[in-house]
Amino acid sequence: MAIAAATGSGAVAATPRRRPNLLYIFSDQHRAASLPGEPFNQAIAPNLDAFRRANFSMDRCVSNYPLCTPYRGILMSGRWPYQTGLTHNNVALPSTEISIGRVFRDAGYRTGYVGKWHLQGRGTAFIPAGPDRQGFEDWHVWERTNAHYRSWTYDPDTGARIEPEGWNCTTMTDQAVALLELQRGATTPWMLMVSWNPPHPPTIHLLKTRSTTRWTNFTCDPTCRSLWRARRGR
């Protein structure tokens, strides 16, 4: 936005304010109560906690439809599931929607997406460049992300399947960092969305790295305890 500053000799145009970059990170099925510092939470995650406190953490946001595809449809389009048709999982977001990626791209931003997508309908087919990418130019979407050590992504240009080794969340983060490095010194603002799949279950993949230490001072959230007892008929 250009701002004119009035002086005694007339109006002088100020330097246009540089538009901010945007990095939006979200994880799947990660309740706020699962983060360090929340009541009844004894998790130790100093890096995640520091990242959260150093940036803008939306602590009072809720999902209007806490199911994967419907929520992602809301996030992308700003519209209710009954308006987009995404009322359950494995439904494709129509390419005619005015998505957040298109809005930022059309506003002059360099747009990117890394991680879980779950907006292409059924199947895990490669999504080529075009309207189904919903305005995202740098494209690193992952498939079969619930298999945290055995998921895959695609070459964004050729569609060749790429199966990195290791924890997919770490590799997704590496891809995001690489994209940000490419924007270093750029005059064009950027918007990057990073969608981690963990802590979405199953957790069986974590067994080989789990700690054998027993929690001797664990305090359960009273609400969780009462719900668990009700479920077991106590």
mmCIF file of C-alpha atoms in Angstrom:
data_model
loop_
_atom_site.group_PDB
_atom_site.id
_atom_site.type_symbol
_atom_site.label_atom_id
_atom_site.label_comp_id
_atom_site.label_asym_id
_atom_site.label_seq_id
_atom_site.Cartn_x
_atom_site.Cartn_y
_atom_site.Cartn_z
ATOM 1 C CA MET A 1 0.000 0.000 0.000
ATOM 2 C CA ALA A 2 1.421 3.357 -1.008
ATOM 3 C CA ILE A 3 1.052 6.173 1.525
ATOM 4 C CA ALA A 4 1.373 9.856 0.757
ATOM 5 C CA ALA A 5 2.939 12.047 3.430
ATOM 6 C CA ALA A 6 1.886 15.679 3.387
ATOM 7 C CA THR A 7 4.595 18.322 3.930
ATOM 8 C CA GLY A 8 4.698 22.068 3.730
ATOM 9 C CA SER A 9 5.876 21.905 0.141
ATOM 10 C CA GLY A 10 3.386 19.323 -1.020
ATOM 11 C CA ALA A 11 2.802 15.548 -0.911
ATOM 12 C CA VAL A 12 5.745 13.152 -1.015
ATOM 13 C CA ALA A 13 5.134 9.495 -1.868
ATOM 14 C CA ALA A 14 6.423 7.092 0.761
ATOM 15 C CA THR A 15 8.161 3.850 -0.121
ATOM 16 C CA PRO A 16 5.535 1.090 -0.490
ATOM 17 C CA ARG A 17 5.510 -1.204 2.513
ATOM 18 C CA ARG A 18 6.868 -4.647 1.745
ATOM 19 C CA ARG A 19 4.233 -7.328 2.057
ATOM 20 C CA PRO A 20 4.915 -9.963 4.719
ATOM 21 C CA ASN A 21 5.746 -13.560 3.934
ATOM 22 C CA LEU A 22 3.524 -16.280 5.349
ATOM 23 C CA LEU A 23 4.531 -19.718 6.629
ATOM 24 C CA TYR A 24 1.501 -21.730 7.762
ATOM 25 C CA ILE A 25 2.241 -25.022 9.514
ATOM 26 C CA PHE A 26 -0.405 -27.444 10.728
ATOM 27 C CA SER A 27 -0.284 -31.014 11.978
ATOM 28 C CA ASP A 28 -2.977 -33.663 11.744
ATOM 29 C CA GLN A 29 -5.128 -34.599 14.771
ATOM 30 C CA HIS A 30 -2.877 -32.545 17.031
ATOM 31 C CA ARG A 31 -5.016 -31.208 19.856
ATOM 32 C CA ALA A 32 -3.952 -28.045 21.618
ATOM 33 C CA ALA A 33 -3.953 -30.040 24.850
ATOM 34 C CA SER A 34 -1.177 -32.177 23.380
ATOM 35 C CA LEU A 35 1.267 -29.269 23.290
ATOM 36 C CA PRO A 36 3.764 -28.507 26.070
ATOM 37 C CA GLY A 37 2.538 -26.032 28.635
ATOM 38 C CA GLU A 38 -1.125 -26.986 28.399
ATOM 39 C CA PRO A 39 -2.949 -28.247 31.508
ATOM 40 C CA PHE A 40 -2.393 -31.952 32.250
ATOM 41 C CA ASN A 41 0.284 -32.146 29.569
ATOM 42 C CA GLN A 42 3.683 -33.448 30.562
ATOM 43 C CA ALA A 43 5.166 -33.731 27.080
ATOM 44 C CA ILE A 44 8.692 -32.421 26.664
ATOM 45 C CA ALA A 45 9.157 -30.868 23.231
ATOM 46 C CA PRO A 46 11.462 -27.853 23.596
ATOM 47 C CA ASN A 47 11.917 -27.205 19.876
ATOM 48 C CA LEU A 48 8.201 -27.328 19.133
ATOM 49 C CA ASP A 49 7.456 -25.208 22.186
ATOM 50 C CA ALA A 50 10.058 -22.599 21.204
ATOM 51 C CA PHE A 51 8.752 -22.473 17.628
ATOM 52 C CA ARG A 52 5.219 -22.014 18.886
ATOM 53 C CA ARG A 53 6.165 -19.164 21.240
ATOM 54 C CA ALA A 54 8.333 -17.359 18.697
ATOM 55 C CA ASN A 55 5.541 -17.185 16.133
ATOM 56 C CA PHE A 56 1.814 -16.604 15.921
ATOM 57 C CA SER A 57 0.074 -19.554 17.566
ATOM 58 C CA MET A 58 -3.684 -19.714 17.036
ATOM 59 C CA ASP A 59 -4.519 -21.043 20.475
ATOM 60 C CA ARG A 60 -8.241 -20.274 20.343
ATOM 61 C CA CYS A 61 -9.041 -21.729 16.932
ATOM 62 C CA VAL A 62 -11.206 -24.813 16.518
ATOM 63 C CA SER A 63 -11.973 -26.998 13.544
ATOM 64 C CA ASN A 64 -15.545 -26.464 12.390
ATOM 65 C CA TYR A 65 -15.536 -30.007 11.019
ATOM 66 C CA PRO A 66 -12.801 -32.140 12.643
ATOM 67 C CA LEU A 67 -12.466 -34.683 9.871
ATOM 68 C CA CYS A 68 -9.577 -34.643 7.441
ATOM 69 C CA THR A 69 -11.010 -33.751 4.026
ATOM 70 C CA PRO A 70 -13.875 -31.518 5.247
ATOM 71 C CA TYR A 71 -11.518 -29.499 7.454
ATOM 72 C CA ARG A 72 -8.954 -29.116 4.683
ATOM 73 C CA GLY A 73 -11.714 -27.993 2.350
ATOM 74 C CA ILE A 74 -12.714 -25.293 4.832
ATOM 75 C CA LEU A 75 -9.099 -24.198 5.213
ATOM 76 C CA MET A 76 -8.540 -23.994 1.467
ATOM 77 C CA SER A 77 -11.802 -22.392 0.402
ATOM 78 C CA GLY A 78 -13.173 -20.578 3.450
ATOM 79 C CA ARG A 79 -16.523 -22.238 2.782
ATOM 80 C CA TRP A 80 -18.646 -24.778 4.625
ATOM 81 C CA PRO A 81 -18.498 -28.466 3.610
ATOM 82 C CA TYR A 82 -22.109 -28.440 2.426
ATOM 83 C CA GLN A 83 -21.172 -25.631 0.021
ATOM 84 C CA THR A 84 -18.154 -27.400 -1.488
ATOM 85 C CA GLY A 85 -19.522 -30.951 -1.262
ATOM 86 C CA LEU A 86 -16.635 -32.051 0.998
ATOM 87 C CA THR A 87 -18.806 -33.540 3.735
ATOM 88 C CA HIS A 88 -16.675 -36.677 4.190
ATOM 89 C CA ASN A 89 -13.229 -38.007 3.366
ATOM 90 C CA ASN A 90 -11.896 -38.818 -0.109
ATOM 91 C CA VAL A 91 -13.842 -36.132 -1.964
ATOM 92 C CA ALA A 92 -11.982 -33.845 -4.359
ATOM 93 C CA LEU A 93 -12.023 -30.091 -3.835
ATOM 94 C CA PRO A 94 -13.473 -28.648 -7.065
ATOM 95 C CA SER A 95 -10.903 -26.811 -9.150
ATOM 96 C CA THR A 96 -13.427 -23.996 -9.514
ATOM 97 C CA GLU A 97 -13.140 -23.007 -5.838
ATOM 98 C CA ILE A 98 -11.483 -19.712 -4.942
ATOM 99 C CA SER A 99 -8.748 -21.303 -2.862
ATOM 100 C CA ILE A 100 -6.247 -19.654 -0.556
ATOM 101 C CA GLY A 101 -3.476 -20.701 -2.918
ATOM 102 C CA ARG A 102 -5.108 -18.911 -5.842
ATOM 103 C CA VAL A 103 -5.778 -15.786 -3.794
ATOM 104 C CA PHE A 104 -2.143 -15.443 -2.738
ATOM 105 C CA ARG A 105 -0.801 -16.355 -6.184
ATOM 106 C CA ASP A 106 -3.034 -13.821 -7.884
ATOM 107 C CA ALA A 107 -1.912 -11.218 -5.346
ATOM 108 C CA GLY A 108 1.680 -11.653 -6.511
ATOM 109 C CA TYR A 109 2.937 -14.174 -3.966
ATOM 110 C CA ARG A 110 5.091 -17.190 -4.712
ATOM 111 C CA THR A 111 2.983 -20.042 -3.373
ATOM 112 C CA GLY A 112 4.065 -23.464 -2.137
ATOM 113 C CA TYR A 113 2.600 -26.533 -0.462
ATOM 114 C CA VAL A 114 4.435 -29.386 1.270
ATOM 115 C CA GLY A 115 2.974 -32.468 2.943
ATOM 116 C CA LYS A 116 -0.376 -34.165 3.265
ATOM 117 C CA TRP A 117 -3.075 -32.989 0.845
ATOM 118 C CA HIS A 118 -6.117 -35.321 0.994
ATOM 119 C CA LEU A 119 -8.174 -33.123 -1.319
ATOM 120 C CA GLN A 120 -7.825 -35.068 -4.570
ATOM 121 C CA GLY A 121 -10.572 -37.630 -3.939
ATOM 122 C CA ARG A 122 -9.866 -41.339 -3.845
ATOM 123 C CA GLY A 123 -6.553 -42.771 -4.869
ATOM 124 C CA THR A 124 -2.971 -41.562 -4.726
ATOM 125 C CA ALA A 125 -2.409 -40.493 -8.312
ATOM 126 C CA PHE A 126 0.035 -37.717 -9.143
ATOM 127 C CA ILE A 127 -1.583 -34.296 -9.539
ATOM 128 C CA PRO A 128 0.009 -32.525 -12.529
ATOM 129 C CA ALA A 129 0.463 -28.778 -12.776
ATOM 130 C CA GLY A 130 -2.887 -27.134 -13.402
ATOM 131 C CA PRO A 131 -6.101 -26.106 -11.682
ATOM 132 C CA ASP A 132 -6.207 -29.134 -9.352
ATOM 133 C CA ARG A 133 -3.161 -27.771 -7.542
ATOM 134 C CA GLN A 134 -5.393 -24.960 -6.339
ATOM 135 C CA GLY A 135 -2.953 -22.137 -7.084
ATOM 136 C CA PHE A 136 0.159 -23.634 -5.473
ATOM 137 C CA GLU A 137 3.232 -23.286 -7.663
ATOM 138 C CA ASP A 138 5.882 -25.145 -5.636
ATOM 139 C CA TRP A 139 4.257 -28.525 -5.157
ATOM 140 C CA HIS A 140 5.464 -31.332 -2.880
ATOM 141 C CA VAL A 141 2.364 -33.292 -1.898
ATOM 142 C CA TRP A 142 2.775 -36.615 -0.091
ATOM 143 C CA GLU A 143 0.679 -39.783 -0.266
ATOM 144 C CA ARG A 144 -0.040 -42.644 2.146
ATOM 145 C CA THR A 145 1.125 -40.389 4.935
ATOM 146 C CA ASN A 146 -0.321 -42.563 7.726
ATOM 147 C CA ALA A 147 2.536 -44.981 7.029
ATOM 148 C CA HIS A 148 4.943 -42.548 8.619
ATOM 149 C CA TYR A 149 8.064 -44.410 7.506
ATOM 150 C CA ARG A 150 6.787 -45.751 4.195
ATOM 151 C CA SER A 151 4.983 -42.867 2.492
ATOM 152 C CA TRP A 152 6.019 -41.208 -0.748
ATOM 153 C CA THR A 153 5.934 -38.009 -2.751
ATOM 154 C CA TYR A 154 6.351 -37.162 -6.437
ATOM 155 C CA ASP A 155 8.667 -35.146 -8.585
ATOM 156 C CA PRO A 156 6.480 -32.054 -9.090
ATOM 157 C CA ASP A 157 7.341 -31.846 -12.800
ATOM 158 C CA THR A 158 7.639 -35.419 -14.057
ATOM 159 C CA GLY A 159 5.411 -37.222 -11.561
ATOM 160 C CA ALA A 160 8.142 -39.763 -10.807
ATOM 161 C CA ARG A 161 7.495 -41.420 -7.470
ATOM 162 C CA ILE A 162 10.025 -40.624 -4.729
ATOM 163 C CA GLU A 163 10.235 -42.751 -1.581
ATOM 164 C CA PRO A 164 12.539 -41.068 0.945
ATOM 165 C CA GLU A 165 13.781 -43.063 3.931
ATOM 166 C CA GLY A 166 12.956 -42.075 7.476
ATOM 167 C CA TRP A 167 10.233 -40.207 9.316
ATOM 168 C CA ASN A 168 8.094 -38.418 6.712
ATOM 169 C CA CYS A 169 7.557 -35.383 8.927
ATOM 170 C CA THR A 170 11.310 -34.749 8.963
ATOM 171 C CA THR A 171 11.593 -35.027 5.185
ATOM 172 C CA MET A 172 8.598 -32.743 4.681
ATOM 173 C CA THR A 173 10.318 -30.180 6.871
ATOM 174 C CA ASP A 174 13.541 -30.523 4.869
ATOM 175 C CA GLN A 175 11.583 -29.852 1.672
ATOM 176 C CA ALA A 176 9.984 -26.772 3.209
ATOM 177 C CA VAL A 177 13.349 -25.417 4.368
ATOM 178 C CA ALA A 178 14.780 -25.971 0.882
ATOM 179 C CA LEU A 179 11.924 -23.965 -0.651
ATOM 180 C CA LEU A 180 12.492 -21.137 1.805
ATOM 181 C CA GLU A 181 16.194 -21.109 1.000
ATOM 182 C CA LEU A 182 15.318 -20.588 -2.664
ATOM 183 C CA GLN A 183 13.396 -17.454 -1.668
ATOM 184 C CA ARG A 184 16.305 -15.929 0.221
ATOM 185 C CA GLY A 185 16.901 -12.456 -1.179
ATOM 186 C CA ALA A 186 13.845 -12.586 -3.437
ATOM 187 C CA THR A 187 11.806 -9.422 -3.870
ATOM 188 C CA THR A 188 8.585 -11.363 -4.409
ATOM 189 C CA PRO A 189 6.721 -12.279 -1.189
ATOM 190 C CA TRP A 190 6.017 -15.942 -0.556
ATOM 191 C CA MET A 191 3.332 -18.048 1.088
ATOM 192 C CA LEU A 192 4.138 -21.621 2.081
ATOM 193 C CA MET A 193 1.834 -24.165 3.704
ATOM 194 C CA VAL A 194 3.338 -27.211 5.441
ATOM 195 C CA SER A 195 1.013 -30.054 6.406
ATOM 196 C CA TRP A 196 2.558 -32.614 8.757
ATOM 197 C CA ASN A 197 0.682 -35.890 9.113
ATOM 198 C CA PRO A 198 1.849 -36.881 12.636
ATOM 199 C CA PRO A 199 0.516 -37.286 15.263
ATOM 200 C CA HIS A 200 -2.267 -38.828 13.156
ATOM 201 C CA PRO A 201 -2.475 -42.550 14.029
ATOM 202 C CA PRO A 202 -1.500 -45.322 13.707
ATOM 203 C CA THR A 203 1.263 -45.073 16.273
ATOM 204 C CA ILE A 204 2.509 -48.612 15.700
ATOM 205 C CA HIS A 205 5.319 -47.147 13.581
ATOM 206 C CA LEU A 206 6.706 -45.455 16.662
ATOM 207 C CA LEU A 207 7.215 -48.645 18.636
ATOM 208 C CA LYS A 208 10.805 -49.103 17.531
ATOM 209 C CA THR A 209 11.722 -45.689 18.942
ATOM 210 C CA ARG A 210 9.483 -45.561 21.994
ATOM 211 C CA SER A 211 10.943 -45.041 25.434
ATOM 212 C CA THR A 212 10.834 -47.878 27.920
ATOM 213 C CA THR A 213 10.747 -45.436 30.832
ATOM 214 C CA ARG A 214 7.560 -45.652 32.876
ATOM 215 C CA TRP A 215 5.788 -42.437 33.799
ATOM 216 C CA THR A 216 5.528 -42.513 37.550
ATOM 217 C CA ASN A 217 4.064 -39.033 38.073
ATOM 218 C CA PHE A 218 1.555 -38.901 35.235
ATOM 219 C CA THR A 219 -1.618 -36.895 35.946
ATOM 220 C CA CYS A 220 -4.547 -37.580 33.642
ATOM 221 C CA ASP A 221 -6.964 -34.895 32.513
ATOM 222 C CA PRO A 222 -10.141 -35.476 34.601
ATOM 223 C CA THR A 223 -12.318 -35.073 31.515
ATOM 224 C CA CYS A 224 -10.435 -37.814 29.683
ATOM 225 C CA ARG A 225 -10.639 -40.070 32.719
ATOM 226 C CA SER A 226 -14.412 -39.668 33.042
ATOM 227 C CA LEU A 227 -14.965 -40.278 29.330
ATOM 228 C CA TRP A 228 -12.791 -43.401 29.447
ATOM 229 C CA ARG A 229 -14.689 -44.791 32.416
ATOM 230 C CA ALA A 230 -18.026 -44.053 30.760
ATOM 231 C CA ARG A 231 -16.883 -45.891 27.652
ATOM 232 C CA ARG A 232 -15.892 -48.916 29.702
ATOM 233 C CA GLY A 233 -19.217 -48.864 31.542
ATOM 234 C CA ARG A 234 -17.822 -47.874 34.931
#
